CSV table of C-alpha atoms in Angstrom, one decimal:
chain,number,residue,atom,x,y,z
A,1,MET,CA,-10.0,-12.0,-29.0
A,2,THR,CA,-10.5,-9.8,-26.0
A,3,THR,CA,-7.5,-9.6,-23.6
A,4,TRP,CA,-8.5,-9.3,-19.9
A,5,ALA,CA,-5.0,-9.1,-18.3
A,6,GLY,CA,-4.4,-5.4,-18.0
A,7,ARG,CA,-8.1,-4.5,-17.8
A,8,THR,CA,-9.5,-2.8,-14.6
A,9,ALA,CA,-11.3,-4.7,-11.9
A,10,ALA,CA,-14.4,-2.7,-12.7
A,11,GLU,CA,-14.3,-3.7,-16.4
A,12,ILE,CA,-13.7,-7.3,-15.6
A,13,SER,CA,-16.4,-7.6,-13.0
A,14,ALA,CA,-18.9,-6.0,-15.4
A,15,ALA,CA,-18.0,-8.4,-18.2
A,16,VAL,CA,-18.3,-11.4,-15.9
A,17,ARG,CA,-21.7,-10.3,-14.5
A,18,GLU,CA,-22.9,-9.7,-18.1
A,19,LYS,CA,-21.6,-13.1,-19.1
A,20,ARG,CA,-19.4,-11.7,-21.8
A,21,VAL,CA,-16.5,-13.8,-20.3
A,22,THR,CA,-16.3,-16.4,-17.6
A,23,ALA,CA,-14.4,-16.0,-14.3
A,24,ARG,CA,-12.3,-19.1,-15.3
A,25,GLU,CA,-11.2,-17.5,-18.6
A,26,VAL,CA,-10.2,-14.3,-16.8
A,27,VAL,CA,-8.3,-16.1,-14.0
A,28,ALA,CA,-6.6,-18.4,-16.5
A,29,GLU,CA,-5.3,-15.5,-18.5
A,30,HIS,CA,-3.9,-13.8,-15.5
A,31,LEU,CA,-2.3,-17.0,-14.3
A,32,ASP,CA,-0.6,-17.3,-17.7
A,33,ARG,CA,0.7,-13.8,-17.3
A,34,ILE,CA,2.0,-14.6,-13.8
A,35,GLU,CA,3.8,-17.7,-15.1
A,36,ARG,CA,5.4,-15.7,-17.9
A,37,LEU,CA,6.4,-12.5,-16.0
A,38,ASP,CA,6.9,-13.3,-12.3
A,39,GLY,CA,10.3,-14.8,-12.8
A,40,ARG,CA,11.5,-11.3,-13.6
A,41,VAL,CA,9.4,-9.4,-11.1
A,42,GLY,CA,9.3,-11.6,-8.0
A,43,ALA,CA,5.8,-10.5,-6.9
A,44,PHE,CA,4.5,-13.8,-5.6
A,45,ARG,CA,5.6,-16.1,-2.8
A,46,THR,CA,3.1,-18.7,-3.8
A,47,VAL,CA,0.6,-19.0,-6.7
A,48,ARG,CA,-2.6,-20.9,-6.2
A,49,ALA,CA,-3.2,-21.9,-9.8
A,50,GLU,CA,-5.4,-25.0,-9.4
A,51,ALA,CA,-7.2,-23.6,-6.4
A,52,ALA,CA,-7.9,-20.3,-8.1
A,53,LEU,CA,-9.4,-22.0,-11.2
A,54,ALA,CA,-11.6,-24.1,-9.0
A,55,GLU,CA,-12.7,-21.0,-7.1
A,56,ALA,CA,-13.4,-19.2,-10.4
A,57,ASP,CA,-15.7,-22.1,-11.3
A,58,GLU,CA,-17.5,-21.6,-8.0
A,59,VAL,CA,-18.1,-18.0,-8.9
A,60,ALA,CA,-19.7,-19.1,-12.1
A,61,ALA,CA,-21.9,-21.6,-10.2
A,62,ASN,CA,-23.2,-18.8,-8.0
A,63,GLY,CA,-26.0,-18.2,-10.5
A,64,ASP,CA,-26.9,-14.6,-9.8
A,65,LEU,CA,-23.8,-12.6,-10.3
A,66,SER,CA,-25.5,-9.2,-10.2
A,67,GLU,CA,-24.7,-8.9,-6.4
A,68,LEU,CA,-21.0,-9.5,-6.8
A,69,PRO,CA,-19.1,-6.2,-7.3
A,70,LEU,CA,-15.8,-8.1,-7.9
A,71,ALA,CA,-17.2,-11.0,-9.9
A,72,GLY,CA,-14.4,-13.1,-11.3
A,73,VAL,CA,-11.7,-10.4,-10.5
A,74,PRO,CA,-8.2,-12.0,-9.8
A,75,VAL,CA,-6.7,-10.6,-6.6
A,76,ALA,CA,-3.4,-11.0,-4.9
A,77,VAL,CA,-3.1,-11.0,-1.1
A,78,LYS,CA,-0.1,-9.8,0.9
A,79,ASP,CA,1.5,-12.6,2.8
A,80,ASN,CA,0.7,-11.4,6.3
A,81,LEU,CA,-3.1,-11.9,5.9
A,82,ALA,CA,-4.5,-15.4,6.3
A,83,VAL,CA,-5.8,-17.1,3.2
A,84,ARG,CA,-7.7,-20.3,4.0
A,85,GLY,CA,-5.6,-23.4,3.1
A,86,GLU,CA,-2.4,-21.5,2.6
A,87,SER,CA,0.4,-20.8,5.1
A,88,THR,CA,1.1,-17.2,6.2
A,89,ARG,CA,4.9,-16.8,6.2
A,90,VAL,CA,5.2,-13.0,6.5
A,91,GLY,CA,8.5,-13.2,4.6
A,92,SER,CA,10.3,-15.2,7.3
A,93,ALA,CA,11.9,-18.6,7.8
A,94,ALA,CA,10.9,-18.2,11.5
A,95,THR,CA,7.2,-18.5,10.8
A,96,PRO,CA,5.4,-21.9,10.6
A,97,ASP,CA,4.5,-23.4,7.3
A,98,THR,CA,1.0,-24.3,8.5
A,99,PRO,CA,-2.1,-23.8,6.4
A,100,ALA,CA,-4.6,-21.2,7.7
A,101,GLU,CA,-7.9,-22.6,8.8
A,102,ALA,CA,-9.9,-19.5,7.8
A,103,ASP,CA,-9.6,-16.4,5.8
A,104,HIS,CA,-8.7,-13.0,7.3
A,105,VAL,CA,-11.9,-11.0,7.3
A,106,THR,CA,-10.7,-8.7,4.5
A,107,VAL,CA,-9.9,-11.8,2.3
A,108,ALA,CA,-13.3,-13.3,3.2
A,109,ARG,CA,-15.0,-10.0,2.1
A,110,LEU,CA,-13.1,-10.0,-1.2
A,111,ARG,CA,-14.2,-13.6,-1.9
A,112,ALA,CA,-17.8,-12.9,-0.9
A,113,ALA,CA,-17.8,-10.1,-3.5
A,114,GLY,CA,-16.7,-12.6,-6.2
A,115,ALA,CA,-13.0,-12.0,-6.2
A,116,VAL,CA,-10.6,-15.0,-6.8
A,117,VAL,CA,-7.3,-15.1,-4.8
A,118,VAL,CA,-4.6,-16.2,-7.2
A,119,GLY,CA,-1.7,-16.0,-4.8
A,120,LEU,CA,0.1,-14.6,-1.8
A,121,THR,CA,2.7,-11.9,-2.5
A,122,ASN,CA,6.2,-11.3,-1.2
A,123,VAL,CA,7.0,-9.1,1.8
A,124,PRO,CA,10.1,-8.2,3.7
A,125,GLU,CA,10.5,-10.2,6.9
A,126,LEU,CA,7.7,-9.3,9.3
A,127,CYS,CA,6.8,-6.5,7.0
A,128,VAL,CA,9.4,-4.2,8.7
A,129,PHE,CA,11.3,-2.5,5.9
A,130,ALA,CA,10.6,-0.6,2.7
A,131,THR,CA,12.5,-3.0,0.5
A,132,THR,CA,10.8,-6.3,-0.3
A,133,ASP,CA,13.5,-9.0,-0.3
A,134,GLY,CA,14.2,-12.0,1.8
A,135,VAL,CA,14.2,-15.8,1.9
A,136,PHE,CA,11.3,-16.0,-0.5
A,137,GLY,CA,12.6,-13.7,-3.1
A,138,THR,CA,13.0,-10.1,-4.2
A,139,ALA,CA,10.1,-8.0,-5.5
A,140,ARG,CA,11.3,-5.6,-8.2
A,141,ASN,CA,9.6,-2.5,-9.7
A,142,PRO,CA,8.1,-3.6,-13.1
A,143,TRP,CA,8.8,-0.1,-14.4
A,144,ASP,CA,12.5,-0.3,-13.4
A,145,PRO,CA,13.6,-3.9,-12.4
A,146,SER,CA,16.9,-2.6,-11.1
A,147,ARG,CA,15.0,-1.0,-8.3
A,148,THR,CA,13.0,-2.5,-5.4
A,149,ALA,CA,9.2,-2.4,-5.6
A,150,GLY,CA,9.3,-0.9,-2.1
A,151,GLY,CA,7.7,-2.3,1.0
A,152,SER,CA,6.3,-3.8,2.8
A,153,SER,CA,3.4,-4.5,0.3
A,154,GLY,CA,6.0,-4.6,-2.4
A,155,GLY,CA,4.9,-7.9,-4.0
A,156,SER,CA,1.3,-6.8,-4.1
A,157,ALA,CA,2.2,-3.6,-5.8
A,158,ALA,CA,4.6,-5.3,-8.3
A,159,ALA,CA,1.8,-7.8,-9.2
A,160,VAL,CA,-0.6,-5.0,-10.0
A,161,ALA,CA,1.9,-2.8,-11.8
A,162,ALA,CA,2.9,-5.7,-14.1
A,163,GLY,CA,-0.7,-6.5,-15.0
A,164,MET,CA,-0.6,-9.9,-13.3
A,165,VAL,CA,-3.7,-8.9,-11.3
A,166,PRO,CA,-5.9,-5.8,-11.5
A,167,ILE,CA,-6.1,-5.2,-7.8
A,168,ALA,CA,-4.2,-6.5,-4.7
A,169,LEU,CA,-4.6,-6.4,-0.9
A,170,GLY,CA,-1.9,-4.9,1.3
A,171,ASN,CA,-1.5,-3.0,4.5
A,172,ASP,CA,0.2,0.1,5.8
A,173,GLY,CA,1.9,0.4,9.2
A,174,MET,CA,4.5,3.2,8.4
A,175,GLY,CA,3.8,3.6,4.7
A,176,SER,CA,3.7,0.0,3.5
A,177,LEU,CA,0.9,0.6,0.9
A,178,ARG,CA,1.9,4.2,-0.1
A,179,ILE,CA,5.6,3.5,-0.6
A,180,PRO,CA,5.3,0.6,-3.1
A,181,ALA,CA,2.3,2.3,-4.8
A,182,ALA,CA,4.4,5.4,-5.3
A,183,ASN,CA,7.3,3.4,-6.7
A,184,CYS,CA,5.1,1.3,-9.0
A,185,GLY,CA,2.7,4.0,-10.3
A,186,LEU,CA,-0.4,2.8,-8.5
A,187,VAL,CA,-3.3,4.3,-6.6
A,188,THR,CA,-3.7,3.3,-2.9
A,189,ILE,CA,-5.5,4.6,0.1
A,190,LYS,CA,-4.5,3.9,3.7
A,191,PRO,CA,-7.9,4.3,5.3
A,192,GLY,CA,-8.3,6.0,8.7
A,193,GLN,CA,-8.8,4.0,11.8
A,194,GLY,CA,-12.0,2.0,12.0
A,195,VAL,CA,-12.9,2.0,8.3
A,196,VAL,CA,-11.5,-1.4,7.4
A,197,PRO,CA,-11.0,-4.4,9.7
A,198,THR,CA,-7.4,-4.7,10.8
A,199,GLY,CA,-5.5,-7.6,12.3
A,200,ALA,CA,-2.1,-8.5,10.8
A,201,GLY,CA,0.6,-10.0,13.0
A,202,ASP,CA,0.4,-10.3,16.8
A,203,SER,CA,0.6,-6.5,17.5
A,204,ASP,CA,-1.2,-5.0,14.6
A,205,TRP,CA,1.6,-2.4,15.2
A,206,PHE,CA,-0.5,-1.0,18.1
A,207,GLY,CA,-3.3,0.2,15.9
A,208,MET,CA,-1.1,1.9,13.3
A,209,SER,CA,-1.5,-0.7,10.5
A,210,GLU,CA,-4.5,-0.5,8.2
A,211,ASN,CA,-5.5,-2.8,5.4
A,212,GLY,CA,-6.2,-1.3,2.0
A,213,PRO,CA,-6.3,-1.6,-1.8
A,214,LEU,CA,-3.7,-1.3,-4.5
A,215,ALA,CA,-5.1,-0.5,-7.9
A,216,THR,CA,-4.3,1.2,-11.2
A,217,THR,CA,-7.4,3.5,-11.2
A,218,VAL,CA,-9.2,5.5,-8.5
A,219,GLU,CA,-12.4,3.8,-9.6
A,220,ASP,CA,-10.9,0.4,-8.7
A,221,ALA,CA,-9.4,1.7,-5.4
A,222,ARG,CA,-12.8,3.1,-4.4
A,223,LEU,CA,-14.6,-0.2,-5.4
A,224,MET,CA,-12.1,-2.4,-3.5
A,225,LEU,CA,-12.2,-0.1,-0.4
A,226,SER,CA,-16.0,-0.3,-0.2
A,227,VAL,CA,-15.7,-4.1,-0.3
A,228,LEU,CA,-13.0,-4.2,2.4
A,229,ALA,CA,-15.1,-1.8,4.5
A,230,GLY,CA,-18.2,-3.9,4.2
A,231,ASP,CA,-20.1,-1.0,2.5
A,232,GLU,CA,-22.2,-0.8,-0.7
A,233,PRO,CA,-20.0,0.3,-3.6
A,234,ALA,CA,-19.8,4.1,-3.2
A,235,PRO,CA,-20.8,6.3,-6.1
A,236,ARG,CA,-18.4,8.9,-7.3
A,237,ALA,CA,-19.0,12.3,-5.6
A,238,GLU,CA,-17.6,15.7,-6.5
A,239,PRO,CA,-15.5,17.1,-3.7
A,240,GLY,CA,-16.6,20.7,-4.0
A,241,ALA,CA,-14.0,23.5,-3.5
A,242,LEU,CA,-11.6,22.4,-0.9
A,243,ARG,CA,-8.8,24.2,1.0
A,244,VAL,CA,-5.6,22.4,0.0
A,245,ALA,CA,-2.3,22.9,1.8
A,246,VAL,CA,0.8,22.1,-0.3
A,247,SER,CA,3.9,21.1,1.8
A,248,LEU,CA,7.3,20.3,0.4
A,249,ARG,CA,8.9,20.0,3.8
A,250,SER,CA,10.1,16.7,5.0
A,251,PRO,CA,8.7,15.8,8.5
A,252,LEU,CA,12.2,14.5,9.5
A,253,ALA,CA,14.9,17.1,9.9
A,254,GLY,CA,17.9,16.6,7.6
A,255,VAL,CA,16.0,14.6,4.9
A,256,THR,CA,15.5,16.6,1.7
A,257,ILE,CA,12.9,16.2,-1.0
A,258,SER,CA,14.5,15.4,-4.4
A,259,ARG,CA,13.7,17.6,-7.4
A,260,PRO,CA,11.4,15.2,-9.3
A,261,TYR,CA,9.1,14.6,-6.3
A,262,ALA,CA,9.0,18.4,-5.5
A,263,ALA,CA,8.1,19.1,-9.2
A,264,ALA,CA,5.4,16.4,-9.2
A,265,THR,CA,3.8,18.0,-6.1
A,266,ARG,CA,3.9,21.5,-7.7
A,267,GLU,CA,2.3,20.1,-10.8
A,268,ALA,CA,-0.4,18.4,-8.9
A,269,ALA,CA,-1.1,21.6,-7.0
A,270,GLY,CA,-1.5,23.4,-10.3
A,271,VAL,CA,-4.0,20.8,-11.5
A,272,LEU,CA,-6.0,21.1,-8.3
A,273,MET,CA,-6.0,24.9,-8.5
A,274,LYS,CA,-7.4,24.8,-12.0
A,275,ALA,CA,-10.0,22.4,-10.7
A,276,GLY,CA,-11.3,25.1,-8.5
A,277,HIS,CA,-9.7,24.4,-5.1
A,278,GLN,CA,-8.1,26.9,-2.8
A,279,VAL,CA,-4.4,25.9,-2.9
A,280,ARG,CA,-1.9,27.4,-0.6
A,281,ARG,CA,1.7,26.6,0.5
A,282,ALA,CA,1.7,25.7,4.1
A,283,ASP,CA,3.7,23.3,6.3
A,284,PRO,CA,2.1,21.5,9.3
A,285,PRO,CA,3.8,22.0,12.7
A,286,TYR,CA,5.7,18.7,12.8
A,287,PRO,CA,7.4,18.3,16.2
A,288,MET,CA,11.1,17.9,16.4
A,289,SER,CA,10.5,14.7,18.4
A,290,LEU,CA,8.7,13.1,15.4
A,291,ALA,CA,11.8,11.1,14.3
A,292,LEU,CA,12.1,9.5,17.7
A,293,THR,CA,8.4,8.8,18.0
A,294,SER,CA,8.4,7.1,14.6
A,295,LEU,CA,11.4,5.0,15.5
A,296,THR,CA,10.1,3.8,18.8
A,297,HIS,CA,6.7,2.8,17.3
A,298,TRP,CA,8.3,1.2,14.3
A,299,THR,CA,10.7,-0.9,16.4
A,300,ALA,CA,8.2,-1.7,19.1
A,301,GLY,CA,5.7,-3.1,16.5
A,302,THR,CA,8.5,-5.4,15.2
A,303,ALA,CA,9.4,-6.5,18.8
A,304,ALA,CA,5.8,-7.5,19.5
A,305,ASP,CA,5.5,-9.5,16.3
A,306,ALA,CA,8.8,-11.3,16.9
A,307,GLN,CA,8.1,-12.3,20.5
A,308,ARG,CA,6.8,-15.8,19.6
A,309,LEU,CA,9.4,-16.5,17.0
A,310,ASP,CA,12.8,-18.2,17.1
A,311,SER,CA,15.1,-15.2,16.8
A,312,ARG,CA,17.9,-17.4,15.5
A,313,LEU,CA,15.9,-17.8,12.3
A,314,LEU,CA,15.4,-14.1,11.8
A,315,ALA,CA,17.6,-11.9,9.5
A,316,ARG,CA,20.1,-9.7,11.3
A,317,ARG,CA,18.3,-6.5,10.5
A,318,THR,CA,15.1,-7.8,11.9
A,319,ARG,CA,16.7,-9.1,15.1
A,320,VAL,CA,18.3,-5.7,15.7
A,321,HIS,CA,15.1,-3.9,15.0
A,322,ALA,CA,13.1,-6.1,17.4
A,323,ARG,CA,15.8,-5.9,20.1
A,324,LEU,CA,15.8,-2.1,20.0
A,325,GLY,CA,12.0,-2.0,20.2
A,326,ARG,CA,11.4,-4.2,23.2
A,327,PRO,CA,12.0,-1.5,25.9
A,328,PHE,CA,9.4,0.7,24.1
A,329,ILE,CA,6.5,-1.7,23.9
A,330,GLY,CA,4.8,-0.4,27.1
A,331,THR,CA,5.3,3.2,26.2
A,332,VAL,CA,4.0,2.7,22.7
A,333,ARG,CA,1.0,0.7,23.9
A,334,SER,CA,-0.1,3.7,26.0
A,335,ALA,CA,-0.6,5.7,22.8
A,336,ALA,CA,0.2,9.0,24.6
A,337,SER,CA,2.7,10.3,22.0
A,338,ARG,CA,0.2,9.5,19.2
A,339,GLU,CA,-2.5,11.5,20.9
A,340,GLN,CA,-0.1,14.4,21.5
A,341,LEU,CA,0.8,14.4,17.8
A,342,ARG,CA,-2.9,14.4,16.8
A,343,ARG,CA,-3.6,17.4,19.1
A,344,ARG,CA,-0.6,19.3,17.6
A,345,LEU,CA,-1.7,18.7,14.0
A,346,ALA,CA,-5.5,19.0,14.4
A,347,PRO,CA,-5.5,22.9,14.2
A,348,PHE,CA,-3.7,22.7,10.8
A,349,PHE,CA,-6.4,20.3,9.5
A,350,ALA,CA,-9.1,22.6,10.8
A,351,GLU,CA,-7.7,25.3,8.7
A,352,TYR,CA,-7.1,23.1,5.6
A,353,ASP,CA,-9.3,20.2,4.4
A,354,VAL,CA,-6.5,18.3,2.7
A,355,MET,CA,-2.7,18.4,2.5
A,356,LEU,CA,-0.8,17.6,-0.7
A,357,THR,CA,2.9,16.4,-0.3
A,358,PRO,CA,5.4,14.4,-2.3
A,359,ALA,CA,4.7,10.7,-1.7
A,360,LEU,CA,8.4,9.9,-1.4
A,361,ALA,CA,11.6,11.9,-1.0
A,362,ARG,CA,13.5,10.1,-3.7
A,363,ARG,CA,13.4,7.0,-5.9
A,364,SER,CA,13.5,3.6,-4.4
A,365,PRO,CA,16.8,1.8,-3.5
A,366,LYS,CA,18.4,-0.6,-5.8
A,367,ALA,CA,16.8,-4.1,-5.7
A,368,GLY,CA,19.0,-6.6,-3.9
A,369,PRO,CA,19.6,-8.5,-0.7
A,370,TRP,CA,19.0,-5.7,1.8
A,371,HIS,CA,18.0,-8.4,4.3
A,372,GLU,CA,21.7,-9.5,4.3
A,373,ARG,CA,22.9,-6.0,5.1
A,374,GLY,CA,23.2,-4.3,8.5
A,375,TRP,CA,20.4,-2.6,10.4
A,376,LEU,CA,21.9,0.9,10.1
A,377,SER,CA,22.2,0.8,6.3
A,378,ASN,CA,18.6,-0.4,6.1
A,379,LEU,CA,17.4,2.4,8.4
A,380,LEU,CA,19.2,5.1,6.4
A,381,ALA,CA,17.8,3.7,3.1
A,382,ASN,CA,14.3,3.7,4.5
A,383,THR,CA,14.4,7.1,6.1
A,384,ASN,CA,16.0,8.9,3.2
A,385,HIS,CA,13.5,7.3,0.8
A,386,SER,CA,10.3,7.6,2.7
A,387,PRO,CA,10.1,10.3,5.5
A,388,LEU,CA,6.6,11.5,4.5
A,389,THR,CA,4.4,8.5,5.2
A,390,PRO,CA,4.8,7.6,8.9
A,391,PRO,CA,3.1,10.6,10.5
A,392,TRP,CA,-0.3,9.5,9.2
A,393,ASN,CA,0.0,6.1,10.7
A,394,LEU,CA,0.8,7.7,14.0
A,395,THR,CA,-2.2,9.9,13.8
A,396,GLY,CA,-4.4,7.2,12.3
A,397,TRP,CA,-5.7,9.6,9.6
A,398,PRO,CA,-6.4,8.6,6.0
A,399,ALA,CA,-3.7,9.2,3.3
A,400,MET,CA,-3.3,8.3,-0.4
A,401,SER,CA,-0.6,7.9,-2.9
A,402,VAL,CA,-1.5,9.0,-6.4
A,403,PRO,CA,0.7,8.8,-9.5
A,404,CYS,CA,1.9,12.1,-10.9
A,405,GLY,CA,4.8,12.7,-13.3
A,406,THR,CA,7.8,10.6,-14.0
A,407,LEU,CA,11.3,10.1,-12.7
A,408,PRO,CA,14.4,10.6,-15.0
A,409,SER,CA,14.5,6.8,-15.4
A,410,GLY,CA,11.0,6.9,-16.8
A,411,ALA,CA,9.5,5.2,-13.8
A,412,PRO,CA,6.5,6.8,-12.2
A,413,CYS,CA,6.6,9.6,-9.6
A,414,ALA,CA,3.8,10.2,-7.1
A,415,VAL,CA,2.2,12.6,-4.6
A,416,GLN,CA,0.5,12.0,-1.3
A,417,LEU,CA,-2.9,13.3,-0.2
A,418,VAL,CA,-3.7,13.5,3.5
A,419,GLY,CA,-7.0,14.3,5.2
A,420,ARG,CA,-8.7,14.4,8.6
A,421,PRO,CA,-10.6,11.5,10.0
A,422,GLY,CA,-13.5,10.5,7.7
A,423,SER,CA,-12.2,12.3,4.6
A,424,GLU,CA,-11.7,9.1,2.5
A,425,PRO,CA,-14.4,10.2,0.0
A,426,GLN,CA,-12.8,13.6,-0.4
A,427,LEU,CA,-9.4,12.2,-1.0
A,428,LEU,CA,-10.6,9.7,-3.6
A,429,ALA,CA,-12.5,12.5,-5.3
A,430,LEU,CA,-9.4,14.7,-5.5
A,431,ALA,CA,-7.4,11.8,-6.8
A,432,GLU,CA,-10.0,11.2,-9.5
A,433,GLN,CA,-9.6,14.9,-10.5
A,434,LEU,CA,-5.9,14.4,-10.8
A,435,GLN,CA,-6.4,11.2,-12.8
A,436,GLU,CA,-8.8,12.9,-15.2
A,437,ARG,CA,-6.7,16.0,-15.8
A,438,LYS,CA,-3.3,14.3,-15.7
A,439,PRO,CA,-3.8,10.6,-16.7
A,440,TRP,CA,-1.1,8.1,-15.9
A,441,PRO,CA,-0.1,4.8,-17.7
A,442,ARG,CA,-1.7,2.1,-15.7
A,443,THR,CA,0.7,-0.8,-16.1
A,444,ALA,CA,4.4,-1.2,-16.9
A,445,PRO,CA,5.2,-2.2,-20.5
A,446,MET,CA,6.2,-5.8,-20.0
A,447,ASN,CA,5.9,-8.6,-22.6
């Protein structure tokens, strides 16, 4: 008997289109796996078992499946994007438990491509922090359940890494796709501005947040990105010989890169050099003001999202974050500091096509009730863990997390690829070269 849980989205959709398996059979098997494993992982806030099976039957009733690039593929959706008939809680007791009347455009595009939404995944409250825990549960890293899956798309990443779905939808405002992907051994791409429709929360974090895929292979990430962008599935393309800058410097002064992440970056650099790229050590001219710019944008986005909510129902760390951000909303909305950062970094990306960095500075924090701890302890945990992702939300340029190497615990390690606007195909092609020359295990060994 063929097992479909743990297979790629590309494999599943091909089998459904060719009628080697039905969408219902695929979805039912993944629902069984969710029921068996999610008590240990905490990926889902809600599972749509009956609705998902009914929607799988609708895919089969479609008749002509040949035009459905994600035919019968189970997908999980981050709980800050509307799914018709389900409430959008954004990890908070302060949000209304009211069913959405319509899908978010990205969810609608996934469904139109034949995907079946099996559930909504856990997030930290208002998607603020890089540990996914709160009133609806704690998302753990399937590779190391003692550690958080990361955030804020932590539930989505945990669901994919545990083989409960082959792909998941998340978004990234300061690293919220790349952080959990790096922790959980997944491929993700935060697209540049204008590639995928946005819209999550009241502020959309002033244009910094982008919706994107979480997957176990570059092929699946490319396939899902094309669906989210409303494009025809893009064929694989060779990147040619690219100028690759390798930087091991943290953008934030005082935060160091741990040995495993530095080693993974050097290893990836060697792979790309052997693939024919011009690889050089070079650090971009990060401004000393970057930490303050990141903090003001991060807090202001939360302040805007919290404006309509009862602050008494928010966790303490969220209340403090929002209160600190309120004075900065007007300044952040002007986008002047973001444009200044783009102008400062643009010459570097004129000299180099792509930059390779560690994805994270160190392994993720211990899983636990971080939402019950103080704001400063959360700030320090986030900053020391993930200083390398925020600059590329501020610039609005595309960036990927790609598995590379392992941590001493046996959990995955990862690198980050960053490119100039419009370089998504190049980044995906480079990631595919890394995957071919240094393959990674796709899902955690869970029974």
